[in-house]
PDB file of C-alpha atoms in Angstrom:
ATOM      1  CA  MET A   1       0.000   0.000   0.000  1.00 56.00           C
ATOM      2  CA  THR A   2       2.892   2.351   0.751  1.00 82.00           C
ATOM      3  CA  LEU A   3       4.296   2.000  -2.782  1.00 87.00           C
ATOM      4  CA  LEU A   4       0.839   2.571  -4.296  1.00 87.00           C
ATOM      5  CA  LEU A   5       0.389   5.702  -2.198  1.00 83.00           C
ATOM      6  CA  LEU A   6       3.873   6.849  -3.244  1.00 86.00           C
ATOM      7  CA  LEU A   7       2.960   6.265  -6.907  1.00 88.00           C
ATOM      8  CA  VAL A   8      -0.249   8.302  -6.722  1.00 85.00           C
ATOM      9  CA  SER A   9       1.472  11.018  -4.724  1.00 85.00           C
ATOM     10  CA  THR A  10       4.485  11.284  -7.026  1.00 87.00           C
ATOM     11  CA  VAL A  11       2.666  11.110 -10.351  1.00 87.00           C
ATOM     12  CA  PHE A  12      -0.419  13.199  -9.619  1.00 87.00           C
ATOM     13  CA  ILE A  13      -0.200  15.205  -6.403  1.00 86.00           C
ATOM     14  CA  ASN A  14       3.514  16.045  -6.248  1.00 86.00           C
ATOM     15  CA  ASN A  15       4.330  15.836  -9.961  1.00 88.00           C
ATOM     16  CA  PHE A  16       7.930  16.978 -10.323  1.00 88.00           C
ATOM     17  CA  VAL A  17       7.241  19.140 -13.366  1.00 89.00           C
ATOM     18  CA  LEU A  18       3.748  20.484 -12.761  1.00 88.00           C
ATOM     19  CA  SER A  19       3.659  20.787  -8.955  1.00 86.00           C
ATOM     20  CA  ARG A  20       7.293  21.109  -7.885  1.00 86.00           C
ATOM     21  CA  PHE A  21       8.388  22.938 -11.063  1.00 86.00           C
ATOM     22  CA  LEU A  22      11.521  20.825 -11.559  1.00 88.00           C
ATOM     23  CA  GLY A  23      12.706  19.789 -15.025  1.00 85.00           C
ATOM     24  CA  ILE A  24      11.056  22.691 -16.832  1.00 85.00           C
ATOM     25  CA  CYS A  25      13.851  23.084 -19.436  1.00 82.00           C
ATOM     26  CA  PRO A  26      13.327  19.712 -21.171  1.00 82.00           C
ATOM     27  CA  PHE A  27       9.587  19.950 -20.483  1.00 86.00           C
ATOM     28  CA  LEU A  28       9.324  23.076 -22.618  1.00 84.00           C
ATOM     29  CA  GLY A  29      12.169  22.274 -25.008  1.00 82.00           C
ATOM     30  CA  VAL A  30      11.373  18.703 -26.065  1.00 80.00           C
ATOM     31  CA  SER A  31       7.586  18.763 -25.906  1.00 84.00           C
ATOM     32  CA  LYS A  32       6.882  19.906 -29.462  1.00 85.00           C
ATOM     33  CA  LYS A  33       6.370  16.341 -30.735  1.00 88.00           C
ATOM     34  CA  VAL A  34       4.950  13.361 -28.829  1.00 90.00           C
ATOM     35  CA  GLU A  35       7.548  10.984 -30.288  1.00 86.00           C
ATOM     36  CA  THR A  36      10.458  13.114 -29.044  1.00 84.00           C
ATOM     37  CA  ALA A  37       8.764  13.596 -25.676  1.00 88.00           C
ATOM     38  CA  ILE A  38       8.419   9.832 -25.247  1.00 89.00           C
ATOM     39  CA  GLY A  39      12.091   9.303 -26.092  1.00 83.00           C
ATOM     40  CA  MET A  40      13.183  11.950 -23.602  1.00 83.00           C
ATOM     41  CA  SER A  41      10.835  10.485 -20.991  1.00 88.00           C
ATOM     42  CA  VAL A  42      12.321   7.012 -21.315  1.00 84.00           C
ATOM     43  CA  ALA A  43      15.827   8.430 -20.959  1.00 83.00           C
ATOM     44  CA  VAL A  44      14.876  10.578 -17.944  1.00 87.00           C
ATOM     45  CA  THR A  45      13.007   7.712 -16.264  1.00 90.00           C
ATOM     46  CA  PHE A  46      15.977   5.384 -16.712  1.00 86.00           C
ATOM     47  CA  VAL A  47      18.443   7.967 -15.401  1.00 87.00           C
ATOM     48  CA  MET A  48      16.137   8.983 -12.550  1.00 92.00           C
ATOM     49  CA  GLY A  49      15.668   5.408 -11.335  1.00 93.00           C
ATOM     50  CA  LEU A  50      19.350   4.516 -11.556  1.00 91.00           C
ATOM     51  CA  ALA A  51      20.490   7.877 -10.169  1.00 92.00           C
ATOM     52  CA  SER A  52      18.211   7.431  -7.167  1.00 95.00           C
ATOM     53  CA  VAL A  53      19.711   4.051  -6.321  1.00 95.00           C
ATOM     54  CA  MET A  54      23.304   5.083  -7.037  1.00 95.00           C
ATOM     55  CA  SER A  55      22.923   8.299  -5.041  1.00 95.00           C
ATOM     56  CA  TRP A  56      21.448   6.375  -2.105  1.00 96.00           C
ATOM     57  CA  LEU A  57      24.393   3.968  -2.196  1.00 96.00           C
ATOM     58  CA  VAL A  58      26.908   6.821  -2.417  1.00 96.00           C
ATOM     59  CA  GLN A  59      25.189   8.618   0.461  1.00 96.00           C
ATOM     60  CA  TYR A  60      25.079   5.695   2.882  1.00 96.00           C
ATOM     61  CA  PHE A  61      28.230   3.809   1.875  1.00 96.00           C
ATOM     62  CA  VAL A  62      30.594   6.677   1.056  1.00 95.00           C
ATOM     63  CA  LEU A  63      29.471  10.066   2.325  1.00 95.00           C
ATOM     64  CA  VAL A  64      28.041   9.074   5.726  1.00 95.00           C
ATOM     65  CA  PRO A  65      30.916   6.739   6.744  1.00 95.00           C
ATOM     66  CA  LEU A  66      33.465   9.397   5.763  1.00 95.00           C
ATOM     67  CA  HIS A  67      31.399  12.138   7.470  1.00 95.00           C
ATOM     68  CA  ILE A  68      31.348  14.248   4.309  1.00 96.00           C
ATOM     69  CA  GLU A  69      27.598  14.562   3.840  1.00 93.00           C
ATOM     70  CA  TYR A  70      28.129  18.194   2.840  1.00 94.00           C
ATOM     71  CA  MET A  71      29.494  16.861  -0.482  1.00 95.00           C
ATOM     72  CA  GLN A  72      26.096  15.317  -1.287  1.00 95.00           C
ATOM     73  CA  THR A  73      25.109  17.639  -4.131  1.00 93.00           C
ATOM     74  CA  ILE A  74      28.459  17.383  -5.891  1.00 94.00           C
ATOM     75  CA  ALA A  75      28.569  13.606  -5.509  1.00 95.00           C
ATOM     76  CA  PHE A  76      25.019  13.227  -6.812  1.00 94.00           C
ATOM     77  CA  ILE A  77      25.737  15.448  -9.829  1.00 92.00           C
ATOM     78  CA  LEU A  78      28.773  13.290 -10.666  1.00 92.00           C
ATOM     79  CA  VAL A  79      26.648  10.133 -10.436  1.00 91.00           C
ATOM     80  CA  ILE A  80      23.971  11.663 -12.680  1.00 91.00           C
ATOM     81  CA  ALA A  81      26.540  12.918 -15.204  1.00 90.00           C
ATOM     82  CA  GLY A  82      28.046   9.448 -15.514  1.00 89.00           C
ATOM     83  CA  LEU A  83      24.640   7.861 -16.040  1.00 86.00           C
ATOM     84  CA  VAL A  84      23.677  10.438 -18.662  1.00 86.00           C
ATOM     85  CA  GLN A  85      26.871   9.732 -20.600  1.00 88.00           C
ATOM     86  CA  PHE A  86      25.964   6.037 -20.547  1.00 86.00           C
ATOM     87  CA  VAL A  87      22.392   6.715 -21.737  1.00 82.00           C
ATOM     88  CA  GLU A  88      23.656   9.050 -24.446  1.00 85.00           C
ATOM     89  CA  MET A  89      25.994   6.371 -25.819  1.00 88.00           C
ATOM     90  CA  VAL A  90      23.214   3.755 -25.792  1.00 87.00           C
ATOM     91  CA  ILE A  91      20.708   6.010 -27.581  1.00 84.00           C
ATOM     92  CA  LYS A  92      23.312   7.063 -30.150  1.00 87.00           C
ATOM     93  CA  LYS A  93      23.993   3.389 -30.972  1.00 90.00           C
ATOM     94  CA  THR A  94      20.401   2.100 -30.864  1.00 89.00           C
ATOM     95  CA  SER A  95      18.386   5.026 -32.258  1.00 84.00           C
ATOM     96  CA  PRO A  96      20.369   7.671 -34.178  1.00 87.00           C
ATOM     97  CA  THR A  97      17.168   9.464 -35.228  1.00 85.00           C
ATOM     98  CA  LEU A  98      16.045   9.827 -31.615  1.00 78.00           C
ATOM     99  CA  TYR A  99      19.561  10.945 -30.715  1.00 82.00           C
ATOM    100  CA  GLN A 100      19.347  13.680 -33.366  1.00 82.00           C
ATOM    101  CA  ALA A 101      15.812  14.666 -32.308  1.00 74.00           C
ATOM    102  CA  LEU A 102      16.768  15.041 -28.643  1.00 73.00           C
ATOM    103  CA  GLY A 103      19.787  17.103 -29.620  1.00 73.00           C
ATOM    104  CA  VAL A 104      21.199  19.252 -26.853  1.00 72.00           C
ATOM    105  CA  TYR A 105      18.453  18.227 -24.414  1.00 72.00           C
ATOM    106  CA  LEU A 106      19.904  14.756 -23.899  1.00 75.00           C
ATOM    107  CA  PRO A 107      23.137  15.986 -22.263  1.00 79.00           C
ATOM    108  CA  LEU A 108      21.020  18.484 -20.347  1.00 75.00           C
ATOM    109  CA  ILE A 109      19.553  15.593 -18.345  1.00 79.00           C
ATOM    110  CA  THR A 110      22.756  15.976 -16.331  1.00 76.00           C
ATOM    111  CA  THR A 111      21.556  19.364 -15.141  1.00 74.00           C
ATOM    112  CA  ASN A 112      17.873  18.430 -15.049  1.00 79.00           C
ATOM    113  CA  CYS A 113      16.942  19.525 -11.574  1.00 86.00           C
ATOM    114  CA  ALA A 114      14.156  16.913 -11.427  1.00 89.00           C
ATOM    115  CA  VAL A 115      16.739  14.105 -11.490  1.00 91.00           C
ATOM    116  CA  LEU A 116      18.827  15.746  -8.775  1.00 92.00           C
ATOM    117  CA  GLY A 117      15.659  16.680  -6.882  1.00 92.00           C
ATOM    118  CA  VAL A 118      14.503  13.058  -6.695  1.00 93.00           C
ATOM    119  CA  ALA A 119      17.918  11.906  -5.448  1.00 93.00           C
ATOM    120  CA  ILE A 120      18.009  14.549  -2.721  1.00 94.00           C
ATOM    121  CA  LEU A 121      14.345  14.037  -1.798  1.00 93.00           C
ATOM    122  CA  ASN A 122      14.984  10.319  -1.292  1.00 94.00           C
ATOM    123  CA  ILE A 123      17.711  11.090   1.246  1.00 95.00           C
ATOM    124  CA  GLN A 124      15.714  13.838   2.976  1.00 94.00           C
ATOM    125  CA  SER A 125      12.706  11.515   3.269  1.00 92.00           C
ATOM    126  CA  SER A 126      14.917   8.747   4.753  1.00 93.00           C
ATOM    127  CA  TYR A 127      13.670   6.207   2.230  1.00 94.00           C
ATOM    128  CA  ASN A 128      15.196   2.736   2.216  1.00 95.00           C
ATOM    129  CA  LEU A 129      16.806   1.374  -0.953  1.00 95.00           C
ATOM    130  CA  ILE A 130      13.642  -0.237  -2.350  1.00 94.00           C
ATOM    131  CA  THR A 131      11.492   2.842  -1.746  1.00 94.00           C
ATOM    132  CA  THR A 132      14.263   4.978  -3.237  1.00 95.00           C
ATOM    133  CA  LEU A 133      14.235   2.870  -6.410  1.00 95.00           C
ATOM    134  CA  PHE A 134      10.471   3.093  -6.743  1.00 95.00           C
ATOM    135  CA  ASN A 135      10.391   6.812  -5.991  1.00 94.00           C
ATOM    136  CA  GLY A 136      12.995   7.343  -8.716  1.00 94.00           C
ATOM    137  CA  ILE A 137      10.961   5.348 -11.220  1.00 95.00           C
ATOM    138  CA  TYR A 138       7.730   7.049 -10.157  1.00 95.00           C
ATOM    139  CA  GLY A 139       9.463  10.415 -10.551  1.00 93.00           C
ATOM    140  CA  GLY A 140      10.312   9.411 -14.110  1.00 93.00           C
ATOM    141  CA  ILE A 141       6.707   8.371 -14.667  1.00 95.00           C
ATOM    142  CA  SER A 142       5.534  11.747 -13.357  1.00 93.00           C
ATOM    143  CA  PHE A 143       7.901  13.455 -15.810  1.00 93.00           C
ATOM    144  CA  THR A 144       6.578  11.195 -18.586  1.00 93.00           C
ATOM    145  CA  VAL A 145       2.936  11.934 -17.823  1.00 93.00           C
ATOM    146  CA  ALA A 146       3.577  15.673 -17.813  1.00 92.00           C
ATOM    147  CA  ILE A 147       5.720  15.908 -20.941  1.00 93.00           C
ATOM    148  CA  VAL A 148       3.756  13.458 -23.111  1.00 93.00           C
ATOM    149  CA  LEU A 149       0.394  15.035 -22.288  1.00 92.00           C
ATOM    150  CA  PHE A 150       1.852  18.479 -22.873  1.00 92.00           C
ATOM    151  CA  ALA A 151       3.416  17.386 -26.184  1.00 92.00           C
ATOM    152  CA  GLY A 152      -0.003  16.173 -27.322  1.00 92.00           C
ATOM    153  CA  VAL A 153      -1.511  19.545 -26.483  1.00 91.00           C
ATOM    154  CA  ARG A 154       1.314  21.402 -28.247  1.00 90.00           C
ATOM    155  CA  GLU A 155       0.873  19.297 -31.379  1.00 90.00           C
ATOM    156  CA  ARG A 156      -2.810  20.135 -31.292  1.00 90.00           C
ATOM    157  CA  LEU A 157      -2.072  23.840 -30.793  1.00 88.00           C
ATOM    158  CA  GLU A 158      -0.034  23.851 -34.019  1.00 86.00           C
ATOM    159  CA  THR A 159      -3.249  23.469 -36.037  1.00 86.00           C
ATOM    160  CA  ALA A 160      -5.480  25.606 -33.796  1.00 87.00           C
ATOM    161  CA  PRO A 161      -6.443  29.152 -34.755  1.00 88.00           C
ATOM    162  CA  ILE A 162      -4.235  31.067 -32.281  1.00 88.00           C
ATOM    163  CA  PRO A 163      -3.958  34.865 -32.291  1.00 89.00           C
ATOM    164  CA  LYS A 164      -0.694  35.931 -33.922  1.00 88.00           C
ATOM    165  CA  ALA A 165       0.649  37.467 -30.688  1.00 89.00           C
ATOM    166  CA  LEU A 166       0.248  34.154 -28.817  1.00 88.00           C
ATOM    167  CA  GLU A 167       1.669  31.768 -31.406  1.00 85.00           C
ATOM    168  CA  GLY A 168       4.599  29.565 -30.400  1.00 84.00           C
ATOM    169  CA  PHE A 169       6.118  29.931 -26.958  1.00 85.00           C
ATOM    170  CA  PRO A 170       3.485  32.273 -25.393  1.00 89.00           C
ATOM    171  CA  ILE A 171       0.622  29.816 -25.949  1.00 90.00           C
ATOM    172  CA  ALA A 172       2.878  26.987 -24.716  1.00 88.00           C
ATOM    173  CA  MET A 173       3.444  28.891 -21.459  1.00 90.00           C
ATOM    174  CA  ILE A 174      -0.288  29.493 -21.048  1.00 91.00           C
ATOM    175  CA  ALA A 175      -1.004  25.802 -21.682  1.00 90.00           C
ATOM    176  CA  ALA A 176       1.741  24.755 -19.222  1.00 89.00           C
ATOM    177  CA  SER A 177       0.277  26.988 -16.515  1.00 91.00           C
ATOM    178  CA  LEU A 178      -3.188  25.511 -17.073  1.00 91.00           C
ATOM    179  CA  PHE A 179      -1.693  22.011 -16.862  1.00 86.00           C
ATOM    180  CA  SER A 180      -0.052  22.942 -13.580  1.00 88.00           C
ATOM    181  CA  ILE A 181      -3.299  24.260 -12.143  1.00 89.00           C
ATOM    182  CA  ALA A 182      -5.085  21.081 -13.210  1.00 86.00           C
ATOM    183  CA  PHE A 183      -2.499  18.861 -11.502  1.00 84.00           C
ATOM    184  CA  LEU A 184      -2.586  20.945  -8.331  1.00 82.00           C
ATOM    185  CA  GLY A 185      -6.280  20.073  -8.169  1.00 80.00           C
ATOM    186  CA  PHE A 186      -5.399  16.389  -7.645  1.00 79.00           C
ATOM    187  CA  GLY A 187      -4.123  17.234  -4.145  1.00 76.00           C
ATOM    188  CA  GLY A 188      -7.590  17.836  -2.781  1.00 70.00           C
ATOM    189  CA  LEU A 189      -9.161  14.954  -4.664  1.00 64.00           C
ATOM    190  CA  PHE A 190      -6.869  12.240  -3.317  1.00 59.00           C
ATOM    191  CA  SER A 191      -6.732  13.563   0.239  1.00 58.00           C
ATOM    192  CA  LYS A 192     -10.256  12.202   0.726  1.00 56.00           C
ATOM    193  CA  PHE A 193      -9.212   8.693  -0.294  1.00 53.00           C
ATOM    194  CA  PHE A 194      -5.895   8.424   1.518  1.00 51.00           C
TER     195      PHE A 194
END
């Protein structure tokens, strides 16, 4: 039940993009096409899950025993950077078209604050290793839900009659803010059930 509650909380109530406002750069940059958004989501979910576990291991088996917990952010960024390099090499080999479509946003996963945010949140919440893994994966799912839904809306907006002054990025920002408001509404809905 705890993992189910964590799933609902992470994906709907505390969505990293729409409620915590983490990972906005790839959210706005890669959400023009659903196909690209799905590719970025898979990469972010993979990195987020692995980074959560690796960061937890670094925290409790390196930083805490050496009493250098103050190095947490730097250590976590190094872990994430290494994982992103690995993912980038895999995508380049397996799907060159996706690699080209993601462009500069793929290396930017290293600085995606949602990935670092999940790793730090796991430590601050004192999650065990299993819960940390699931929270990392659920964080990736929350990113996926947000970016894929938003990409669908942006594709639809391309054919909609939009006033000239709002075309492009302005209407995307308005749509993103409406998405955020909609997801914030889940907080009250699920509080009655849990």
